Amino acid sequence: MTPKRFFTFFAIAETVTWTLLLIGMFLKYVTHTTEVGVRIGGGIHGFIFICFVIAVIGVGTSQQWSKRRIAIGLGSAIIPYATIPFERSVEKTGSLEGDWGLGRNGRTPQTWFEKLTSWCIRFPWAAIGIGIIFVVLVFSGLLIAGPPWEWGK
């Protein structure tokens, strides 16, 4: 899988899950019919949000994006539907073209984080397995912690 396909998948998925969450919020707060949509849509959106963050950092590191571009990418996940314009902007600059910069035929990783990113690119199934465990643990921790406004009560 190319960096472009990988990143585009998560940018679109983030947008779709924003829609699910917003529909759930409409049903809960406007029509007052159910809060199931927020629970389901919010849960799915939270999971994809974490995956998108990993995609921005991983692709950005491999493709040598600036820290500013990575920060803007991370910020795009906070604003509903902003991941698509961000994805289009990095595509226009050619920042998603080609093979993985830290892949098998890419440059030699220098920092510990580049080495980790390179390992994930070179051994994707092991990285996916460990990544799923990591995301499930983080996601579970967030679900157990509950909404931020209830922390510390």
PDB file of C-alpha atoms in Angstrom:
ATOM      1  CA  MET A   1       0.000   0.000   0.000  1.00  0.00           C
ATOM      2  CA  THR A   2       1.308   3.417  -0.927  1.00  0.00           C
ATOM      3  CA  PRO A   3       1.420   6.383   1.464  1.00  0.00           C
ATOM      4  CA  LYS A   4      -1.217   8.070  -0.706  1.00  0.00           C
ATOM      5  CA  ARG A   5      -3.735   5.194  -0.466  1.00  0.00           C
ATOM      6  CA  PHE A   6      -3.072   4.723   3.238  1.00  0.00           C
ATOM      7  CA  PHE A   7      -3.480   8.384   4.105  1.00  0.00           C
ATOM      8  CA  THR A   8      -6.481   8.963   1.822  1.00  0.00           C
ATOM      9  CA  PHE A   9      -8.299   5.994   3.380  1.00  0.00           C
ATOM     10  CA  PHE A  10      -8.034   7.445   6.884  1.00  0.00           C
ATOM     11  CA  ALA A  11      -8.822  11.016   5.753  1.00  0.00           C
ATOM     12  CA  ILE A  12     -12.076   9.798   4.185  1.00  0.00           C
ATOM     13  CA  ALA A  13     -12.863   7.485   7.115  1.00  0.00           C
ATOM     14  CA  GLU A  14     -12.450  10.425   9.510  1.00  0.00           C
ATOM     15  CA  THR A  15     -14.980  12.419   7.474  1.00  0.00           C
ATOM     16  CA  VAL A  16     -17.478   9.538   7.383  1.00  0.00           C
ATOM     17  CA  THR A  17     -17.251   9.034  11.135  1.00  0.00           C
ATOM     18  CA  TRP A  18     -17.731  12.780  11.732  1.00  0.00           C
ATOM     19  CA  THR A  19     -21.018  12.380   9.858  1.00  0.00           C
ATOM     20  CA  LEU A  20     -22.049   9.472  12.078  1.00  0.00           C
ATOM     21  CA  LEU A  21     -21.223  11.461  15.189  1.00  0.00           C
ATOM     22  CA  LEU A  22     -23.038  14.592  13.999  1.00  0.00           C
ATOM     23  CA  ILE A  23     -26.154  12.572  13.108  1.00  0.00           C
ATOM     24  CA  GLY A  24     -26.031  10.999  16.562  1.00  0.00           C
ATOM     25  CA  MET A  25     -25.685  14.420  18.169  1.00  0.00           C
ATOM     26  CA  PHE A  26     -28.639  15.727  16.148  1.00  0.00           C
ATOM     27  CA  LEU A  27     -30.791  12.809  17.295  1.00  0.00           C
ATOM     28  CA  LYS A  28     -29.752  13.279  20.918  1.00  0.00           C
ATOM     29  CA  TYR A  29     -29.701  17.044  21.316  1.00  0.00           C
ATOM     30  CA  VAL A  30     -32.180  18.316  18.698  1.00  0.00           C
ATOM     31  CA  THR A  31     -34.841  15.638  18.350  1.00  0.00           C
ATOM     32  CA  HIS A  32     -34.267  14.209  21.855  1.00  0.00           C
ATOM     33  CA  THR A  33     -35.145  10.764  20.487  1.00  0.00           C
ATOM     34  CA  THR A  34     -32.099   8.670  21.343  1.00  0.00           C
ATOM     35  CA  GLU A  35     -28.497   8.870  22.453  1.00  0.00           C
ATOM     36  CA  VAL A  36     -27.516   5.557  20.879  1.00  0.00           C
ATOM     37  CA  GLY A  37     -26.211   7.434  17.827  1.00  0.00           C
ATOM     38  CA  VAL A  38     -23.760   9.385  19.963  1.00  0.00           C
ATOM     39  CA  ARG A  39     -22.558   6.234  21.685  1.00  0.00           C
ATOM     40  CA  ILE A  40     -22.092   4.299  18.452  1.00  0.00           C
ATOM     41  CA  GLY A  41     -21.035   7.192  16.207  1.00  0.00           C
ATOM     42  CA  GLY A  42     -18.819   8.645  18.918  1.00  0.00           C
ATOM     43  CA  GLY A  43     -17.140   5.316  19.581  1.00  0.00           C
ATOM     44  CA  ILE A  44     -16.430   4.667  15.918  1.00  0.00           C
ATOM     45  CA  HIS A  45     -15.292   8.257  15.407  1.00  0.00           C
ATOM     46  CA  GLY A  46     -12.951   8.052  18.413  1.00  0.00           C
ATOM     47  CA  PHE A  47     -11.349   4.909  17.067  1.00  0.00           C
ATOM     48  CA  ILE A  48     -10.850   6.358  13.565  1.00  0.00           C
ATOM     49  CA  PHE A  49      -9.610   9.633  15.053  1.00  0.00           C
ATOM     50  CA  ILE A  50      -6.793   7.754  16.788  1.00  0.00           C
ATOM     51  CA  CYS A  51      -6.028   5.870  13.559  1.00  0.00           C
ATOM     52  CA  PHE A  52      -5.933   9.162  11.609  1.00  0.00           C
ATOM     53  CA  VAL A  53      -3.525  10.671  14.139  1.00  0.00           C
ATOM     54  CA  ILE A  54      -1.251   7.659  13.671  1.00  0.00           C
ATOM     55  CA  ALA A  55      -1.581   8.009   9.870  1.00  0.00           C
ATOM     56  CA  VAL A  56      -0.645  11.714   9.935  1.00  0.00           C
ATOM     57  CA  ILE A  57       2.382  11.136  12.147  1.00  0.00           C
ATOM     58  CA  GLY A  58       3.522   7.991  10.309  1.00  0.00           C
ATOM     59  CA  VAL A  59       3.079   9.276   6.765  1.00  0.00           C
ATOM     60  CA  GLY A  60       4.383  12.706   7.737  1.00  0.00           C
ATOM     61  CA  THR A  61       7.523  11.208   9.247  1.00  0.00           C
ATOM     62  CA  SER A  62       8.145   8.836   6.345  1.00  0.00           C
ATOM     63  CA  GLN A  63       7.522  11.456   3.677  1.00  0.00           C
ATOM     64  CA  GLN A  64       9.490  14.154   5.556  1.00  0.00           C
ATOM     65  CA  TRP A  65       6.650  16.595   6.101  1.00  0.00           C
ATOM     66  CA  SER A  66       7.490  19.674   8.111  1.00  0.00           C
ATOM     67  CA  LYS A  67       6.435  19.785  11.761  1.00  0.00           C
ATOM     68  CA  ARG A  68       4.027  22.565  10.778  1.00  0.00           C
ATOM     69  CA  ARG A  69       2.352  20.377   8.129  1.00  0.00           C
ATOM     70  CA  ILE A  70       2.053  17.479  10.595  1.00  0.00           C
ATOM     71  CA  ALA A  71       0.513  19.843  13.186  1.00  0.00           C
ATOM     72  CA  ILE A  72      -1.984  21.154  10.607  1.00  0.00           C
ATOM     73  CA  GLY A  73      -2.833  17.558   9.674  1.00  0.00           C
ATOM     74  CA  LEU A  74      -3.473  16.707  13.306  1.00  0.00           C
ATOM     75  CA  GLY A  75      -5.581  19.833  13.686  1.00  0.00           C
ATOM     76  CA  SER A  76      -7.634  18.914  10.627  1.00  0.00           C
ATOM     77  CA  ALA A  77      -9.076  15.952  12.527  1.00  0.00           C
ATOM     78  CA  ILE A  78     -10.544  18.258  15.160  1.00  0.00           C
ATOM     79  CA  ILE A  79     -12.610  20.313  12.686  1.00  0.00           C
ATOM     80  CA  PRO A  80     -15.459  18.362  11.067  1.00  0.00           C
ATOM     81  CA  TYR A  81     -14.703  17.475   7.439  1.00  0.00           C
ATOM     82  CA  ALA A  82     -11.315  19.244   7.413  1.00  0.00           C
ATOM     83  CA  THR A  83      -9.328  16.060   6.767  1.00  0.00           C
ATOM     84  CA  ILE A  84     -10.422  15.996   3.117  1.00  0.00           C
ATOM     85  CA  PRO A  85      -9.191  19.531   2.275  1.00  0.00           C
ATOM     86  CA  PHE A  86      -5.964  18.740   4.150  1.00  0.00           C
ATOM     87  CA  GLU A  87      -5.525  15.484   2.215  1.00  0.00           C
ATOM     88  CA  ARG A  88      -6.138  17.346  -1.066  1.00  0.00           C
ATOM     89  CA  SER A  89      -3.599  20.024  -0.138  1.00  0.00           C
ATOM     90  CA  VAL A  90      -0.823  17.513   0.604  1.00  0.00           C
ATOM     91  CA  GLU A  91      -1.734  15.600  -2.547  1.00  0.00           C
ATOM     92  CA  LYS A  92      -1.417  18.784  -4.644  1.00  0.00           C
ATOM     93  CA  THR A  93       2.087  19.411  -3.301  1.00  0.00           C
ATOM     94  CA  GLY A  94       3.140  15.854  -4.173  1.00  0.00           C
ATOM     95  CA  SER A  95       3.707  15.010  -0.525  1.00  0.00           C
ATOM     96  CA  LEU A  96       1.859  11.705  -0.891  1.00  0.00           C
ATOM     97  CA  GLU A  97       3.465  10.601  -4.150  1.00  0.00           C
ATOM     98  CA  GLY A  98       5.884   7.758  -4.574  1.00  0.00           C
ATOM     99  CA  ASP A  99       6.807   4.941  -2.292  1.00  0.00           C
ATOM    100  CA  TRP A 100       7.376   5.133   1.443  1.00  0.00           C
ATOM    101  CA  GLY A 101      10.352   7.364   2.242  1.00  0.00           C
ATOM    102  CA  LEU A 102      11.347   5.035   5.065  1.00  0.00           C
ATOM    103  CA  GLY A 103      10.425   1.834   3.200  1.00  0.00           C
ATOM    104  CA  ARG A 104      12.760  -0.927   2.063  1.00  0.00           C
ATOM    105  CA  ASN A 105      14.214   1.146  -0.766  1.00  0.00           C
ATOM    106  CA  GLY A 106      13.979   4.449   1.050  1.00  0.00           C
ATOM    107  CA  ARG A 107      16.366   6.534   3.075  1.00  0.00           C
ATOM    108  CA  THR A 108      18.077   5.268   6.225  1.00  0.00           C
ATOM    109  CA  PRO A 109      16.169   6.209   9.379  1.00  0.00           C
ATOM    110  CA  GLN A 110      18.103   8.531  11.695  1.00  0.00           C
ATOM    111  CA  THR A 111      16.056   9.066  14.863  1.00  0.00           C
ATOM    112  CA  TRP A 112      14.401   6.492  17.109  1.00  0.00           C
ATOM    113  CA  PHE A 113      11.004   7.599  15.783  1.00  0.00           C
ATOM    114  CA  GLU A 114      12.098   7.234  12.158  1.00  0.00           C
ATOM    115  CA  LYS A 115      13.435   3.771  13.035  1.00  0.00           C
ATOM    116  CA  LEU A 116      10.063   2.847  14.582  1.00  0.00           C
ATOM    117  CA  THR A 117       8.197   4.227  11.564  1.00  0.00           C
ATOM    118  CA  SER A 118      10.523   2.370   9.175  1.00  0.00           C
ATOM    119  CA  TRP A 119       9.990  -0.894  11.068  1.00  0.00           C
ATOM    120  CA  CYS A 120       6.203  -0.423  10.845  1.00  0.00           C
ATOM    121  CA  ILE A 121       6.426   0.165   7.091  1.00  0.00           C
ATOM    122  CA  ARG A 122       8.727  -2.829   6.520  1.00  0.00           C
ATOM    123  CA  PHE A 123       6.713  -5.212   8.715  1.00  0.00           C
ATOM    124  CA  PRO A 124       3.147  -3.973   8.241  1.00  0.00           C
ATOM    125  CA  TRP A 125       1.318  -7.052   9.563  1.00  0.00           C
ATOM    126  CA  ALA A 126       3.271  -7.070  12.814  1.00  0.00           C
ATOM    127  CA  ALA A 127       2.815  -3.302  13.081  1.00  0.00           C
ATOM    128  CA  ILE A 128      -0.925  -3.626  12.426  1.00  0.00           C
ATOM    129  CA  GLY A 129      -1.214  -6.297  15.115  1.00  0.00           C
ATOM    130  CA  ILE A 130       0.695  -4.245  17.666  1.00  0.00           C
ATOM    131  CA  GLY A 131      -1.105  -1.114  16.471  1.00  0.00           C
ATOM    132  CA  ILE A 132      -4.514  -2.679  16.952  1.00  0.00           C
ATOM    133  CA  ILE A 133      -3.569  -3.721  20.465  1.00  0.00           C
ATOM    134  CA  PHE A 134      -2.241  -0.212  21.176  1.00  0.00           C
ATOM    135  CA  VAL A 135      -5.317   1.534  19.747  1.00  0.00           C
ATOM    136  CA  VAL A 136      -7.686  -0.816  21.598  1.00  0.00           C
ATOM    137  CA  LEU A 137      -5.830  -0.142  24.865  1.00  0.00           C
ATOM    138  CA  VAL A 138      -5.891   3.639  24.348  1.00  0.00           C
ATOM    139  CA  PHE A 139      -9.504   3.555  23.183  1.00  0.00           C
ATOM    140  CA  SER A 140     -10.526   1.371  26.138  1.00  0.00           C
ATOM    141  CA  GLY A 141      -8.748   3.702  28.523  1.00  0.00           C
ATOM    142  CA  LEU A 142     -10.601   6.669  27.081  1.00  0.00           C
ATOM    143  CA  LEU A 143     -13.926   4.838  27.309  1.00  0.00           C
ATOM    144  CA  ILE A 144     -13.237   3.916  30.934  1.00  0.00           C
ATOM    145  CA  ALA A 145     -12.200   7.496  31.726  1.00  0.00           C
ATOM    146  CA  GLY A 146     -15.461   8.780  30.270  1.00  0.00           C
ATOM    147  CA  PRO A 147     -16.102  12.275  28.971  1.00  0.00           C
ATOM    148  CA  PRO A 148     -13.389  14.812  29.848  1.00  0.00           C
ATOM    149  CA  TRP A 149     -15.855  17.009  31.736  1.00  0.00           C
ATOM    150  CA  GLU A 150     -16.425  14.124  34.159  1.00  0.00           C
ATOM    151  CA  TRP A 151     -12.721  13.567  34.901  1.00  0.00           C
ATOM    152  CA  GLY A 152     -11.787  14.230  38.500  1.00  0.00           C
ATOM    153  CA  LYS A 153     -15.345  13.984  39.810  1.00  0.00           C
TER     154      LYS A 153
END
